[in-house]
Amino acid sequence: MKNKPAFKASLAAVLAFSALQPAMVAGASQKITDVKKGTKYYEGVQFLLKNKAIQGNHFYPDRYLTQEAAVQMLSKIWKVKAAKPQKGVFTNIPKTSKLYPLLHGMVARGILEKSKTFDKKQLVQRSELLEWSQRAFRLKPTNVQPYQDVSITSSTGKAVSSLSTFSLLHHIYPGTQLKPGQAVKRGEFAQ
């Protein structure tokens, strides 16, 4: 991978997100009041602010991440372009919605799979976030499998093995259990 430092910074911001003291971004006038400097989520939230992936005064690190929020933030971080809608895909999302072309952009990049519907209020699971990250960066699986609760032959296992080469997963998910079906909190996302 040619741009490993940029990838690591991007992936680190994508794989977690929370904190508790006012945070400012250099060159930005936005102040996040629920993210403290020095917490494990601070740098990730700064990255999201710098890349205009979040707005407002609160980040809500202890709330769960919805699929809609994830797609909106990830499309900014990963610079996903809106794509021409495909017939019969995401038919429950209004065509006038800002989310609609982003979803199609994520499909065009191979990050999301085609689906008839998209549940924007559904919570993102750890397995989904890891699989999306692997697809976004087109990473190849390895034989490394640091978690006992993930099969190396599953799609999540392949994502974990490809991402574990960057030593980020154990920073975010220490131990031997990934808990792939667990919902992701916003703070975890930015970490």
mmCIF file of C-alpha atoms in Angstrom:
data_model
loop_
_atom_site.group_PDB
_atom_site.id
_atom_site.type_symbol
_atom_site.label_atom_id
_atom_site.label_comp_id
_atom_site.label_asym_id
_atom_site.label_seq_id
_atom_site.Cartn_x
_atom_site.Cartn_y
_atom_site.Cartn_z
ATOM 1 C CA MET A 1 0.000 0.000 0.000
ATOM 2 C CA LYS A 2 1.552 3.302 -1.151
ATOM 3 C CA ASN A 3 0.063 5.702 1.392
ATOM 4 C CA LYS A 4 0.206 3.654 4.594
ATOM 5 C CA PRO A 5 0.272 6.615 7.078
ATOM 6 C CA ALA A 6 -2.802 8.215 5.483
ATOM 7 C CA PHE A 7 -4.558 4.854 5.457
ATOM 8 C CA LYS A 8 -3.757 4.245 9.143
ATOM 9 C CA ALA A 9 -5.017 7.711 10.123
ATOM 10 C CA SER A 10 -8.188 7.269 8.107
ATOM 11 C CA LEU A 11 -8.834 3.763 9.362
ATOM 12 C CA ALA A 12 -8.139 4.718 12.975
ATOM 13 C CA ALA A 13 -10.718 7.491 12.756
ATOM 14 C CA VAL A 14 -13.184 5.140 11.135
ATOM 15 C CA LEU A 15 -12.838 2.340 13.669
ATOM 16 C CA ALA A 16 -13.975 4.333 16.724
ATOM 17 C CA PHE A 17 -15.133 7.768 18.277
ATOM 18 C CA SER A 18 -15.876 9.518 21.751
ATOM 19 C CA ALA A 19 -14.543 11.925 24.498
ATOM 20 C CA LEU A 20 -15.486 14.611 27.111
ATOM 21 C CA GLN A 21 -13.847 18.146 27.111
ATOM 22 C CA PRO A 22 -14.325 20.929 24.548
ATOM 23 C CA ALA A 23 -12.328 20.204 21.410
ATOM 24 C CA MET A 24 -11.246 22.634 18.699
ATOM 25 C CA VAL A 25 -9.845 21.895 15.280
ATOM 26 C CA ALA A 26 -7.056 24.048 13.916
ATOM 27 C CA GLY A 27 -8.538 26.366 11.339
ATOM 28 C CA ALA A 28 -12.109 25.478 12.299
ATOM 29 C CA SER A 29 -14.465 27.477 14.453
ATOM 30 C CA GLN A 30 -16.480 24.445 15.448
ATOM 31 C CA LYS A 31 -16.395 23.396 19.087
ATOM 32 C CA ILE A 32 -17.422 19.925 20.201
ATOM 33 C CA THR A 33 -18.454 20.211 23.836
ATOM 34 C CA ASP A 34 -18.747 16.524 24.725
ATOM 35 C CA VAL A 35 -15.213 15.485 23.655
ATOM 36 C CA LYS A 36 -12.298 16.138 26.030
ATOM 37 C CA LYS A 37 -8.730 16.586 24.888
ATOM 38 C CA GLY A 38 -6.562 13.664 25.928
ATOM 39 C CA THR A 39 -9.252 11.005 25.738
ATOM 40 C CA LYS A 40 -8.870 8.064 23.378
ATOM 41 C CA TYR A 41 -11.528 9.474 21.023
ATOM 42 C CA TYR A 42 -10.206 13.025 20.778
ATOM 43 C CA GLU A 43 -7.877 12.543 17.781
ATOM 44 C CA GLY A 44 -10.516 10.598 15.848
ATOM 45 C CA VAL A 45 -13.109 13.310 16.437
ATOM 46 C CA GLN A 46 -10.552 15.923 15.328
ATOM 47 C CA PHE A 47 -10.025 13.932 12.132
ATOM 48 C CA LEU A 48 -13.789 13.806 11.517
ATOM 49 C CA LEU A 49 -14.106 17.558 12.090
ATOM 50 C CA LYS A 50 -11.157 18.357 9.826
ATOM 51 C CA ASN A 51 -12.710 16.274 7.052
ATOM 52 C CA LYS A 52 -16.156 17.836 7.572
ATOM 53 C CA ALA A 53 -17.624 14.434 8.410
ATOM 54 C CA ILE A 54 -19.435 15.816 11.478
ATOM 55 C CA GLN A 55 -21.236 19.057 12.304
ATOM 56 C CA GLY A 56 -22.741 20.670 15.356
ATOM 57 C CA ASN A 57 -21.558 21.094 18.935
ATOM 58 C CA HIS A 58 -22.022 17.523 20.159
ATOM 59 C CA PHE A 59 -20.631 14.236 19.037
ATOM 60 C CA TYR A 60 -22.593 11.960 21.413
ATOM 61 C CA PRO A 61 -19.822 9.367 21.833
ATOM 62 C CA ASP A 62 -21.923 7.074 24.036
ATOM 63 C CA ARG A 63 -24.761 6.725 21.547
ATOM 64 C CA TYR A 64 -24.895 3.878 19.080
ATOM 65 C CA LEU A 65 -23.936 4.497 15.463
ATOM 66 C CA THR A 66 -26.763 4.193 12.943
ATOM 67 C CA GLN A 67 -26.168 3.042 9.392
ATOM 68 C CA GLU A 68 -27.288 6.433 8.099
ATOM 69 C CA ALA A 69 -24.722 8.296 10.240
ATOM 70 C CA ALA A 70 -22.005 5.804 9.297
ATOM 71 C CA VAL A 71 -22.641 6.191 5.559
ATOM 72 C CA GLN A 72 -22.667 9.983 5.847
ATOM 73 C CA MET A 73 -19.388 10.125 7.793
ATOM 74 C CA LEU A 74 -17.599 7.386 5.875
ATOM 75 C CA SER A 75 -18.528 8.878 2.510
ATOM 76 C CA LYS A 76 -16.756 12.095 3.567
ATOM 77 C CA ILE A 77 -13.692 10.327 4.993
ATOM 78 C CA TRP A 78 -13.355 7.923 2.092
ATOM 79 C CA LYS A 79 -14.258 10.642 -0.444
ATOM 80 C CA VAL A 80 -17.092 8.606 -1.934
ATOM 81 C CA LYS A 81 -18.684 10.342 -4.884
ATOM 82 C CA ALA A 82 -22.396 10.223 -5.525
ATOM 83 C CA ALA A 83 -23.161 7.623 -8.173
ATOM 84 C CA LYS A 84 -25.918 7.079 -10.682
ATOM 85 C CA PRO A 85 -28.726 5.163 -8.963
ATOM 86 C CA GLN A 86 -29.238 1.561 -9.954
ATOM 87 C CA LYS A 87 -32.750 0.361 -10.636
ATOM 88 C CA GLY A 88 -34.373 -1.618 -7.807
ATOM 89 C CA VAL A 89 -31.676 -0.732 -5.246
ATOM 90 C CA PHE A 90 -32.498 1.118 -1.981
ATOM 91 C CA THR A 91 -36.076 1.666 -3.096
ATOM 92 C CA ASN A 92 -37.194 2.719 0.395
ATOM 93 C CA ILE A 93 -34.903 5.779 0.427
ATOM 94 C CA PRO A 94 -36.401 8.877 -1.244
ATOM 95 C CA LYS A 95 -34.525 9.800 -4.413
ATOM 96 C CA THR A 96 -34.395 13.406 -3.169
ATOM 97 C CA SER A 97 -32.571 12.357 0.027
ATOM 98 C CA LYS A 98 -28.882 13.316 0.372
ATOM 99 C CA LEU A 99 -28.301 9.736 1.485
ATOM 100 C CA TYR A 100 -29.607 8.193 -1.750
ATOM 101 C CA PRO A 101 -26.688 9.066 -4.094
ATOM 102 C CA LEU A 102 -24.147 8.329 -1.344
ATOM 103 C CA LEU A 103 -25.515 4.814 -0.915
ATOM 104 C CA HIS A 104 -25.164 4.252 -4.639
ATOM 105 C CA GLY A 105 -21.643 5.694 -4.482
ATOM 106 C CA MET A 106 -20.758 3.206 -1.749
ATOM 107 C CA VAL A 107 -22.133 0.383 -3.924
ATOM 108 C CA ALA A 108 -20.211 1.635 -6.966
ATOM 109 C CA ARG A 109 -16.979 1.584 -4.920
ATOM 110 C CA GLY A 110 -17.752 -1.937 -3.703
ATOM 111 C CA ILE A 111 -18.083 -0.893 -0.052
ATOM 112 C CA LEU A 112 -21.777 -1.705 0.339
ATOM 113 C CA GLU A 113 -23.548 -4.579 -1.314
ATOM 114 C CA LYS A 114 -26.602 -4.016 -3.495
ATOM 115 C CA SER A 115 -29.820 -4.291 -1.583
ATOM 116 C CA LYS A 116 -33.457 -3.566 -2.290
ATOM 117 C CA THR A 117 -33.760 -1.578 0.951
ATOM 118 C CA PHE A 118 -31.557 0.278 3.427
ATOM 119 C CA ASP A 119 -32.525 0.618 7.081
ATOM 120 C CA LYS A 120 -30.972 3.942 7.985
ATOM 121 C CA LYS A 121 -31.909 3.626 11.669
ATOM 122 C CA GLN A 122 -30.375 0.142 12.032
ATOM 123 C CA LEU A 123 -27.319 0.075 14.273
ATOM 124 C CA VAL A 124 -23.944 -0.690 12.706
ATOM 125 C CA GLN A 125 -22.343 -3.894 13.977
ATOM 126 C CA ARG A 126 -18.603 -4.292 14.430
ATOM 127 C CA SER A 127 -18.531 -6.916 11.684
ATOM 128 C CA GLU A 128 -20.157 -4.531 9.181
ATOM 129 C CA LEU A 129 -17.778 -1.683 9.943
ATOM 130 C CA LEU A 130 -14.746 -3.927 9.549
ATOM 131 C CA GLU A 131 -16.027 -5.428 6.294
ATOM 132 C CA TRP A 132 -16.815 -1.969 4.872
ATOM 133 C CA SER A 133 -13.300 -0.802 5.812
ATOM 134 C CA GLN A 134 -11.682 -3.796 4.141
ATOM 135 C CA ARG A 135 -13.667 -3.215 0.945
ATOM 136 C CA ALA A 136 -13.031 0.555 0.950
ATOM 137 C CA PHE A 137 -9.274 0.016 0.962
ATOM 138 C CA ARG A 138 -9.347 -3.200 -1.095
ATOM 139 C CA LEU A 139 -7.242 -5.050 1.455
ATOM 140 C CA LYS A 140 -6.319 -8.680 0.978
ATOM 141 C CA PRO A 141 -6.848 -11.178 3.810
ATOM 142 C CA THR A 142 -3.865 -12.736 5.546
ATOM 143 C CA ASN A 143 -3.526 -15.779 7.804
ATOM 144 C CA VAL A 144 -3.559 -13.615 10.946
ATOM 145 C CA GLN A 145 -6.655 -14.145 13.101
ATOM 146 C CA PRO A 146 -6.337 -12.515 16.539
ATOM 147 C CA TYR A 147 -9.896 -13.204 17.740
ATOM 148 C CA GLN A 148 -11.266 -16.559 18.861
ATOM 149 C CA ASP A 149 -14.888 -15.686 18.089
ATOM 150 C CA VAL A 150 -14.344 -14.996 14.380
ATOM 151 C CA SER A 151 -13.794 -17.694 11.755
ATOM 152 C CA ILE A 152 -10.970 -16.834 9.360
ATOM 153 C CA THR A 153 -13.088 -18.132 6.467
ATOM 154 C CA SER A 154 -16.047 -15.802 7.159
ATOM 155 C CA SER A 155 -16.328 -12.381 5.523
ATOM 156 C CA THR A 156 -15.719 -10.777 8.931
ATOM 157 C CA GLY A 157 -12.712 -13.051 9.492
ATOM 158 C CA LYS A 158 -11.226 -11.995 6.166
ATOM 159 C CA ALA A 159 -11.758 -8.323 7.072
ATOM 160 C CA VAL A 160 -10.186 -8.823 10.499
ATOM 161 C CA SER A 161 -7.159 -10.624 9.046
ATOM 162 C CA SER A 162 -6.575 -7.900 6.452
ATOM 163 C CA LEU A 163 -6.995 -5.053 8.949
ATOM 164 C CA SER A 164 -4.969 -6.680 11.741
ATOM 165 C CA THR A 165 -1.771 -6.182 9.756
ATOM 166 C CA PHE A 166 -2.000 -2.477 10.637
ATOM 167 C CA SER A 167 -2.036 -3.140 14.426
ATOM 168 C CA LEU A 168 -5.143 -1.009 14.891
ATOM 169 C CA LEU A 169 -7.690 -3.627 15.856
ATOM 170 C CA HIS A 170 -6.076 -4.664 19.125
ATOM 171 C CA HIS A 171 -5.806 -1.009 20.098
ATOM 172 C CA ILE A 172 -9.559 -0.630 19.641
ATOM 173 C CA TYR A 173 -10.693 -4.171 20.455
ATOM 174 C CA PRO A 174 -8.185 -5.646 22.938
ATOM 175 C CA GLY A 175 -8.349 -9.258 24.065
ATOM 176 C CA THR A 176 -9.264 -12.420 22.214
ATOM 177 C CA GLN A 177 -12.993 -11.748 21.626
ATOM 178 C CA LEU A 178 -14.103 -9.302 18.928
ATOM 179 C CA LYS A 179 -17.854 -9.693 19.537
ATOM 180 C CA PRO A 180 -18.627 -9.081 15.836
ATOM 181 C CA GLY A 181 -22.393 -8.780 16.345
ATOM 182 C CA GLN A 182 -22.068 -6.010 18.924
ATOM 183 C CA ALA A 183 -23.383 -2.589 17.926
ATOM 184 C CA VAL A 184 -20.777 0.153 17.478
ATOM 185 C CA LYS A 185 -20.908 3.272 19.649
ATOM 186 C CA ARG A 186 -20.021 6.581 18.055
ATOM 187 C CA GLY A 187 -16.994 6.909 20.340
ATOM 188 C CA GLU A 188 -15.735 3.485 19.285
ATOM 189 C CA PHE A 189 -16.134 4.536 15.651
ATOM 190 C CA ALA A 190 -13.838 7.567 16.059
ATOM 191 C CA GLN A 191 -11.138 5.973 18.176
#
